[in-house]
Amino acid sequence: MPMTKDVKLGRDVRIFHPELVNLYGCEIGDESRIGTFVEIQAGAKIGARCKISSHSFICEGVTIEDEVFVGHGVMFTNDKYPKATTADGRPQQASDWTLQRTHVGRGASIGSNATILCGVTIGEGASVGAGAVVTKDIPPGAIVAGVPARVLSAAEDTVLSGRGFSEGAPDRILPLIYPT
């Protein structure tokens, strides 16, 4: 079943191919758009007017605020020390690991194929470049890229209201997300 009955959908949510997603126990805010082959696990929360692009994985413990862009193939994690089994060789159960929460602030953009390690906060209006691996908190308005992700611009002129960007900011951000 691609979408279980316990999914809480806001008003006018668009799921482009409902038979090709895996959504269970999550919340998705008003007017958000969910692409093909997306998995959103129980306990994950997606804000209003977000775009979650195809092939992305949003696990339990992830909260995404309003107006966030998640590019294709973005992966979130929720366990700092993942293991298949315990020290004595039995399959690991929910009680054998600690959920680490991740928070994505309003108006942030995460480029395609980025990996977001657990326990971090991506600040309001921040931009993560394609393919970046986020291992620590990203300040509001910052632009990061690389492995591990490093701050390229503090975006001091970023306005953290409305859509989160000052005039001209997309011209500085898009080359980082989609390099030529």
PDB file of C-alpha atoms in Angstrom:
ATOM      1  CA  MET A   1       0.000   0.000   0.000  1.00  0.00           C
ATOM      2  CA  PRO A   2       1.694   3.236  -1.136  1.00  0.00           C
ATOM      3  CA  MET A   3      -0.080   5.489   1.375  1.00  0.00           C
ATOM      4  CA  THR A   4      -1.522   4.305   4.673  1.00  0.00           C
ATOM      5  CA  LYS A   5      -4.701   5.654   6.243  1.00  0.00           C
ATOM      6  CA  ASP A   6      -2.792   7.281   9.109  1.00  0.00           C
ATOM      7  CA  VAL A   7      -1.119   9.865   6.813  1.00  0.00           C
ATOM      8  CA  LYS A   8      -2.341  13.391   7.624  1.00  0.00           C
ATOM      9  CA  LEU A   9      -2.640  15.410   4.417  1.00  0.00           C
ATOM     10  CA  GLY A  10      -3.269  19.140   4.457  1.00  0.00           C
ATOM     11  CA  ARG A  11      -5.456  21.004   2.002  1.00  0.00           C
ATOM     12  CA  ASP A  12      -4.577  20.750  -1.714  1.00  0.00           C
ATOM     13  CA  VAL A  13      -1.557  18.466  -1.268  1.00  0.00           C
ATOM     14  CA  ARG A  14      -0.455  17.113  -4.670  1.00  0.00           C
ATOM     15  CA  ILE A  15       1.022  13.634  -4.894  1.00  0.00           C
ATOM     16  CA  PHE A  16       1.853  13.234  -8.564  1.00  0.00           C
ATOM     17  CA  HIS A  17       1.797   9.419  -8.645  1.00  0.00           C
ATOM     18  CA  PRO A  18       0.142   8.184  -5.421  1.00  0.00           C
ATOM     19  CA  GLU A  19       0.720   4.564  -6.430  1.00  0.00           C
ATOM     20  CA  LEU A  20       4.489   5.226  -6.612  1.00  0.00           C
ATOM     21  CA  VAL A  21       5.161   6.735  -3.179  1.00  0.00           C
ATOM     22  CA  ASN A  22       5.582   5.193   0.265  1.00  0.00           C
ATOM     23  CA  LEU A  23       3.929   7.396   2.902  1.00  0.00           C
ATOM     24  CA  TYR A  24       2.958   6.142   6.340  1.00  0.00           C
ATOM     25  CA  GLY A  25       2.195   7.849   9.649  1.00  0.00           C
ATOM     26  CA  CYS A  26       3.519  11.223   8.466  1.00  0.00           C
ATOM     27  CA  GLU A  27       2.062  14.731   8.242  1.00  0.00           C
ATOM     28  CA  ILE A  28       2.149  16.830   5.060  1.00  0.00           C
ATOM     29  CA  GLY A  29       1.102  20.498   5.140  1.00  0.00           C
ATOM     30  CA  ASP A  30      -1.233  22.452   2.864  1.00  0.00           C
ATOM     31  CA  GLU A  31      -0.322  22.844  -0.825  1.00  0.00           C
ATOM     32  CA  SER A  32       2.829  20.738  -0.610  1.00  0.00           C
ATOM     33  CA  ARG A  33       3.899  18.651  -3.604  1.00  0.00           C
ATOM     34  CA  ILE A  34       5.312  15.132  -3.372  1.00  0.00           C
ATOM     35  CA  GLY A  35       7.204  13.579  -6.282  1.00  0.00           C
ATOM     36  CA  THR A  36       7.402  10.016  -7.509  1.00  0.00           C
ATOM     37  CA  PHE A  37       9.307   7.339  -5.528  1.00  0.00           C
ATOM     38  CA  VAL A  38       9.386   9.428  -2.329  1.00  0.00           C
ATOM     39  CA  GLU A  39       9.287   7.720   1.063  1.00  0.00           C
ATOM     40  CA  ILE A  40       8.151   9.665   4.128  1.00  0.00           C
ATOM     41  CA  GLN A  41       8.180   7.636   7.336  1.00  0.00           C
ATOM     42  CA  ALA A  42       5.969   7.682  10.408  1.00  0.00           C
ATOM     43  CA  GLY A  43       6.586  10.697  12.619  1.00  0.00           C
ATOM     44  CA  ALA A  44       8.079  12.876   9.861  1.00  0.00           C
ATOM     45  CA  LYS A  45       6.464  16.289   9.410  1.00  0.00           C
ATOM     46  CA  ILE A  46       6.419  18.321   6.188  1.00  0.00           C
ATOM     47  CA  GLY A  47       5.227  21.937   6.323  1.00  0.00           C
ATOM     48  CA  ALA A  48       2.992  23.876   3.956  1.00  0.00           C
ATOM     49  CA  ARG A  49       3.939  24.740   0.364  1.00  0.00           C
ATOM     50  CA  CYS A  50       6.977  22.429   0.299  1.00  0.00           C
ATOM     51  CA  LYS A  51       8.256  20.608  -2.762  1.00  0.00           C
ATOM     52  CA  ILE A  52       9.676  17.144  -2.163  1.00  0.00           C
ATOM     53  CA  SER A  53      11.245  15.955  -5.426  1.00  0.00           C
ATOM     54  CA  SER A  54      11.386  12.369  -6.666  1.00  0.00           C
ATOM     55  CA  HIS A  55      13.471   9.602  -5.080  1.00  0.00           C
ATOM     56  CA  SER A  56      13.877  11.413  -1.743  1.00  0.00           C
ATOM     57  CA  PHE A  57      13.816   9.673   1.642  1.00  0.00           C
ATOM     58  CA  ILE A  58      12.519  11.494   4.727  1.00  0.00           C
ATOM     59  CA  CYS A  59      12.735   9.350   7.834  1.00  0.00           C
ATOM     60  CA  GLU A  60      11.180   9.382  11.266  1.00  0.00           C
ATOM     61  CA  GLY A  61      12.394  12.307  13.354  1.00  0.00           C
ATOM     62  CA  VAL A  62      12.666  14.804  10.479  1.00  0.00           C
ATOM     63  CA  THR A  63      10.701  18.052  10.644  1.00  0.00           C
ATOM     64  CA  ILE A  64      10.606  20.261   7.554  1.00  0.00           C
ATOM     65  CA  GLU A  65       9.069  23.705   8.005  1.00  0.00           C
ATOM     66  CA  ASP A  66       7.029  25.648   5.404  1.00  0.00           C
ATOM     67  CA  GLU A  67       8.232  26.543   1.885  1.00  0.00           C
ATOM     68  CA  VAL A  68      11.199  24.161   1.809  1.00  0.00           C
ATOM     69  CA  PHE A  69      12.566  22.747  -1.458  1.00  0.00           C
ATOM     70  CA  VAL A  70      13.974  19.194  -1.312  1.00  0.00           C
ATOM     71  CA  GLY A  71      15.710  18.204  -4.559  1.00  0.00           C
ATOM     72  CA  HIS A  72      15.780  14.798  -6.244  1.00  0.00           C
ATOM     73  CA  GLY A  73      17.334  11.928  -4.314  1.00  0.00           C
ATOM     74  CA  VAL A  74      17.874  13.755  -1.020  1.00  0.00           C
ATOM     75  CA  MET A  75      18.493  11.346   1.873  1.00  0.00           C
ATOM     76  CA  PHE A  76      17.940  12.029   5.565  1.00  0.00           C
ATOM     77  CA  THR A  77      19.221   9.761   8.354  1.00  0.00           C
ATOM     78  CA  ASN A  78      18.038   9.341  11.942  1.00  0.00           C
ATOM     79  CA  ASP A  79      20.581   7.041  13.608  1.00  0.00           C
ATOM     80  CA  LYS A  80      24.195   8.080  14.357  1.00  0.00           C
ATOM     81  CA  TYR A  81      25.417   4.501  14.717  1.00  0.00           C
ATOM     82  CA  PRO A  82      23.251   2.286  12.455  1.00  0.00           C
ATOM     83  CA  LYS A  83      23.640  -1.465  12.875  1.00  0.00           C
ATOM     84  CA  ALA A  84      21.703  -4.465  11.590  1.00  0.00           C
ATOM     85  CA  THR A  85      22.260  -6.489  14.750  1.00  0.00           C
ATOM     86  CA  THR A  86      23.046  -6.036  18.434  1.00  0.00           C
ATOM     87  CA  ALA A  87      26.385  -7.041  20.011  1.00  0.00           C
ATOM     88  CA  ASP A  88      24.996 -10.544  20.671  1.00  0.00           C
ATOM     89  CA  GLY A  89      23.964 -11.010  17.014  1.00  0.00           C
ATOM     90  CA  ARG A  90      20.189 -10.673  17.272  1.00  0.00           C
ATOM     91  CA  PRO A  91      18.362  -8.364  14.832  1.00  0.00           C
ATOM     92  CA  GLN A  92      18.255  -4.817  16.133  1.00  0.00           C
ATOM     93  CA  GLN A  93      14.871  -3.620  17.483  1.00  0.00           C
ATOM     94  CA  ALA A  94      13.529  -0.089  18.018  1.00  0.00           C
ATOM     95  CA  SER A  95      14.716  -0.211  21.649  1.00  0.00           C
ATOM     96  CA  ASP A  96      18.327  -0.882  20.515  1.00  0.00           C
ATOM     97  CA  TRP A  97      18.988   2.517  18.956  1.00  0.00           C
ATOM     98  CA  THR A  98      18.382   6.209  19.645  1.00  0.00           C
ATOM     99  CA  LEU A  99      16.342   8.360  17.268  1.00  0.00           C
ATOM    100  CA  GLN A 100      18.186  11.573  16.361  1.00  0.00           C
ATOM    101  CA  ARG A 101      15.947  14.438  15.220  1.00  0.00           C
ATOM    102  CA  THR A 102      16.677  16.743  12.297  1.00  0.00           C
ATOM    103  CA  HIS A 103      15.069  20.143  11.649  1.00  0.00           C
ATOM    104  CA  VAL A 104      14.901  22.066   8.356  1.00  0.00           C
ATOM    105  CA  GLY A 105      13.952  25.743   8.718  1.00  0.00           C
ATOM    106  CA  ARG A 106      11.444  27.670   6.674  1.00  0.00           C
ATOM    107  CA  GLY A 107      12.410  28.540   3.097  1.00  0.00           C
ATOM    108  CA  ALA A 108      15.525  26.352   3.041  1.00  0.00           C
ATOM    109  CA  SER A 109      16.594  24.649  -0.210  1.00  0.00           C
ATOM    110  CA  ILE A 110      18.345  21.293  -0.373  1.00  0.00           C
ATOM    111  CA  GLY A 111      19.965  20.402  -3.710  1.00  0.00           C
ATOM    112  CA  SER A 112      19.681  17.037  -5.440  1.00  0.00           C
ATOM    113  CA  ASN A 113      21.527  14.041  -3.976  1.00  0.00           C
ATOM    114  CA  ALA A 114      22.413  15.815  -0.740  1.00  0.00           C
ATOM    115  CA  THR A 115      22.713  13.629   2.348  1.00  0.00           C
ATOM    116  CA  ILE A 116      21.581  15.092   5.664  1.00  0.00           C
ATOM    117  CA  LEU A 117      23.078  13.274   8.641  1.00  0.00           C
ATOM    118  CA  CYS A 118      20.903  13.107  11.731  1.00  0.00           C
ATOM    119  CA  GLY A 119      20.774  15.519  14.625  1.00  0.00           C
ATOM    120  CA  VAL A 120      21.364  18.702  12.631  1.00  0.00           C
ATOM    121  CA  THR A 121      19.413  21.897  12.069  1.00  0.00           C
ATOM    122  CA  ILE A 122      19.366  23.530   8.646  1.00  0.00           C
ATOM    123  CA  GLY A 123      18.576  27.169   9.308  1.00  0.00           C
ATOM    124  CA  GLU A 124      15.797  29.253   7.845  1.00  0.00           C
ATOM    125  CA  GLY A 125      16.527  30.326   4.257  1.00  0.00           C
ATOM    126  CA  ALA A 126      19.732  28.250   4.048  1.00  0.00           C
ATOM    127  CA  SER A 127      20.779  26.525   0.805  1.00  0.00           C
ATOM    128  CA  VAL A 128      22.521  23.174   0.552  1.00  0.00           C
ATOM    129  CA  GLY A 129      24.352  22.496  -2.725  1.00  0.00           C
ATOM    130  CA  ALA A 130      23.757  19.379  -4.802  1.00  0.00           C
ATOM    131  CA  GLY A 131      25.632  16.332  -3.528  1.00  0.00           C
ATOM    132  CA  ALA A 132      26.601  17.947  -0.219  1.00  0.00           C
ATOM    133  CA  VAL A 133      26.883  15.888   2.952  1.00  0.00           C
ATOM    134  CA  VAL A 134      25.555  17.893   5.896  1.00  0.00           C
ATOM    135  CA  THR A 135      27.252  16.791   9.123  1.00  0.00           C
ATOM    136  CA  LYS A 136      26.610  19.786  11.393  1.00  0.00           C
ATOM    137  CA  ASP A 137      24.168  22.665  11.874  1.00  0.00           C
ATOM    138  CA  ILE A 138      23.822  25.222   9.082  1.00  0.00           C
ATOM    139  CA  PRO A 139      23.149  28.827  10.136  1.00  0.00           C
ATOM    140  CA  PRO A 140      20.077  30.670   8.830  1.00  0.00           C
ATOM    141  CA  GLY A 141      20.674  32.094   5.350  1.00  0.00           C
ATOM    142  CA  ALA A 142      23.978  30.277   4.819  1.00  0.00           C
ATOM    143  CA  ILE A 143      24.944  28.666   1.535  1.00  0.00           C
ATOM    144  CA  VAL A 144      26.826  25.370   1.929  1.00  0.00           C
ATOM    145  CA  ALA A 145      28.301  22.792  -0.442  1.00  0.00           C
ATOM    146  CA  GLY A 146      30.807  19.967  -0.464  1.00  0.00           C
ATOM    147  CA  VAL A 147      31.701  16.808   1.426  1.00  0.00           C
ATOM    148  CA  PRO A 148      31.464  17.554   4.244  1.00  0.00           C
ATOM    149  CA  ALA A 149      29.289  20.616   3.628  1.00  0.00           C
ATOM    150  CA  ARG A 150      31.092  23.886   4.362  1.00  0.00           C
ATOM    151  CA  VAL A 151      29.757  27.424   4.481  1.00  0.00           C
ATOM    152  CA  LEU A 152      30.498  29.241   1.202  1.00  0.00           C
ATOM    153  CA  SER A 153      28.524  32.354   2.044  1.00  0.00           C
ATOM    154  CA  ALA A 154      26.998  33.577   5.247  1.00  0.00           C
ATOM    155  CA  ALA A 155      24.444  35.445   3.097  1.00  0.00           C
ATOM    156  CA  GLU A 156      24.438  38.331   5.550  1.00  0.00           C
ATOM    157  CA  ASP A 157      22.020  40.271   3.347  1.00  0.00           C
ATOM    158  CA  THR A 158      19.473  37.446   3.457  1.00  0.00           C
ATOM    159  CA  VAL A 159      16.091  38.561   4.697  1.00  0.00           C
ATOM    160  CA  LEU A 160      14.564  35.876   6.909  1.00  0.00           C
ATOM    161  CA  SER A 161      10.981  36.889   6.330  1.00  0.00           C
ATOM    162  CA  GLY A 162       8.547  36.030   3.585  1.00  0.00           C
ATOM    163  CA  ARG A 163      10.303  33.675   1.161  1.00  0.00           C
ATOM    164  CA  GLY A 164      13.595  34.054   2.978  1.00  0.00           C
ATOM    165  CA  PHE A 165      15.719  35.725   0.308  1.00  0.00           C
ATOM    166  CA  SER A 166      16.799  39.247  -0.494  1.00  0.00           C
ATOM    167  CA  GLU A 167      16.632  40.522  -4.065  1.00  0.00           C
ATOM    168  CA  GLY A 168      19.221  38.809  -6.252  1.00  0.00           C
ATOM    169  CA  ALA A 169      19.788  35.896  -3.841  1.00  0.00           C
ATOM    170  CA  PRO A 170      18.533  33.218  -6.290  1.00  0.00           C
ATOM    171  CA  ASP A 171      21.248  34.323  -8.749  1.00  0.00           C
ATOM    172  CA  ARG A 172      23.870  33.514  -6.090  1.00  0.00           C
ATOM    173  CA  ILE A 173      22.221  30.261  -4.984  1.00  0.00           C
ATOM    174  CA  LEU A 174      21.195  28.506  -8.208  1.00  0.00           C
ATOM    175  CA  PRO A 175      24.771  28.016  -9.501  1.00  0.00           C
ATOM    176  CA  LEU A 176      25.557  26.180  -6.252  1.00  0.00           C
ATOM    177  CA  ILE A 177      22.552  23.900  -6.519  1.00  0.00           C
ATOM    178  CA  TYR A 178      22.880  23.363 -10.271  1.00  0.00           C
ATOM    179  CA  PRO A 179      26.538  23.963 -11.221  1.00  0.00           C
ATOM    180  CA  THR A 180      27.308  24.555 -14.911  1.00  0.00           C
TER     181      THR A 180
END
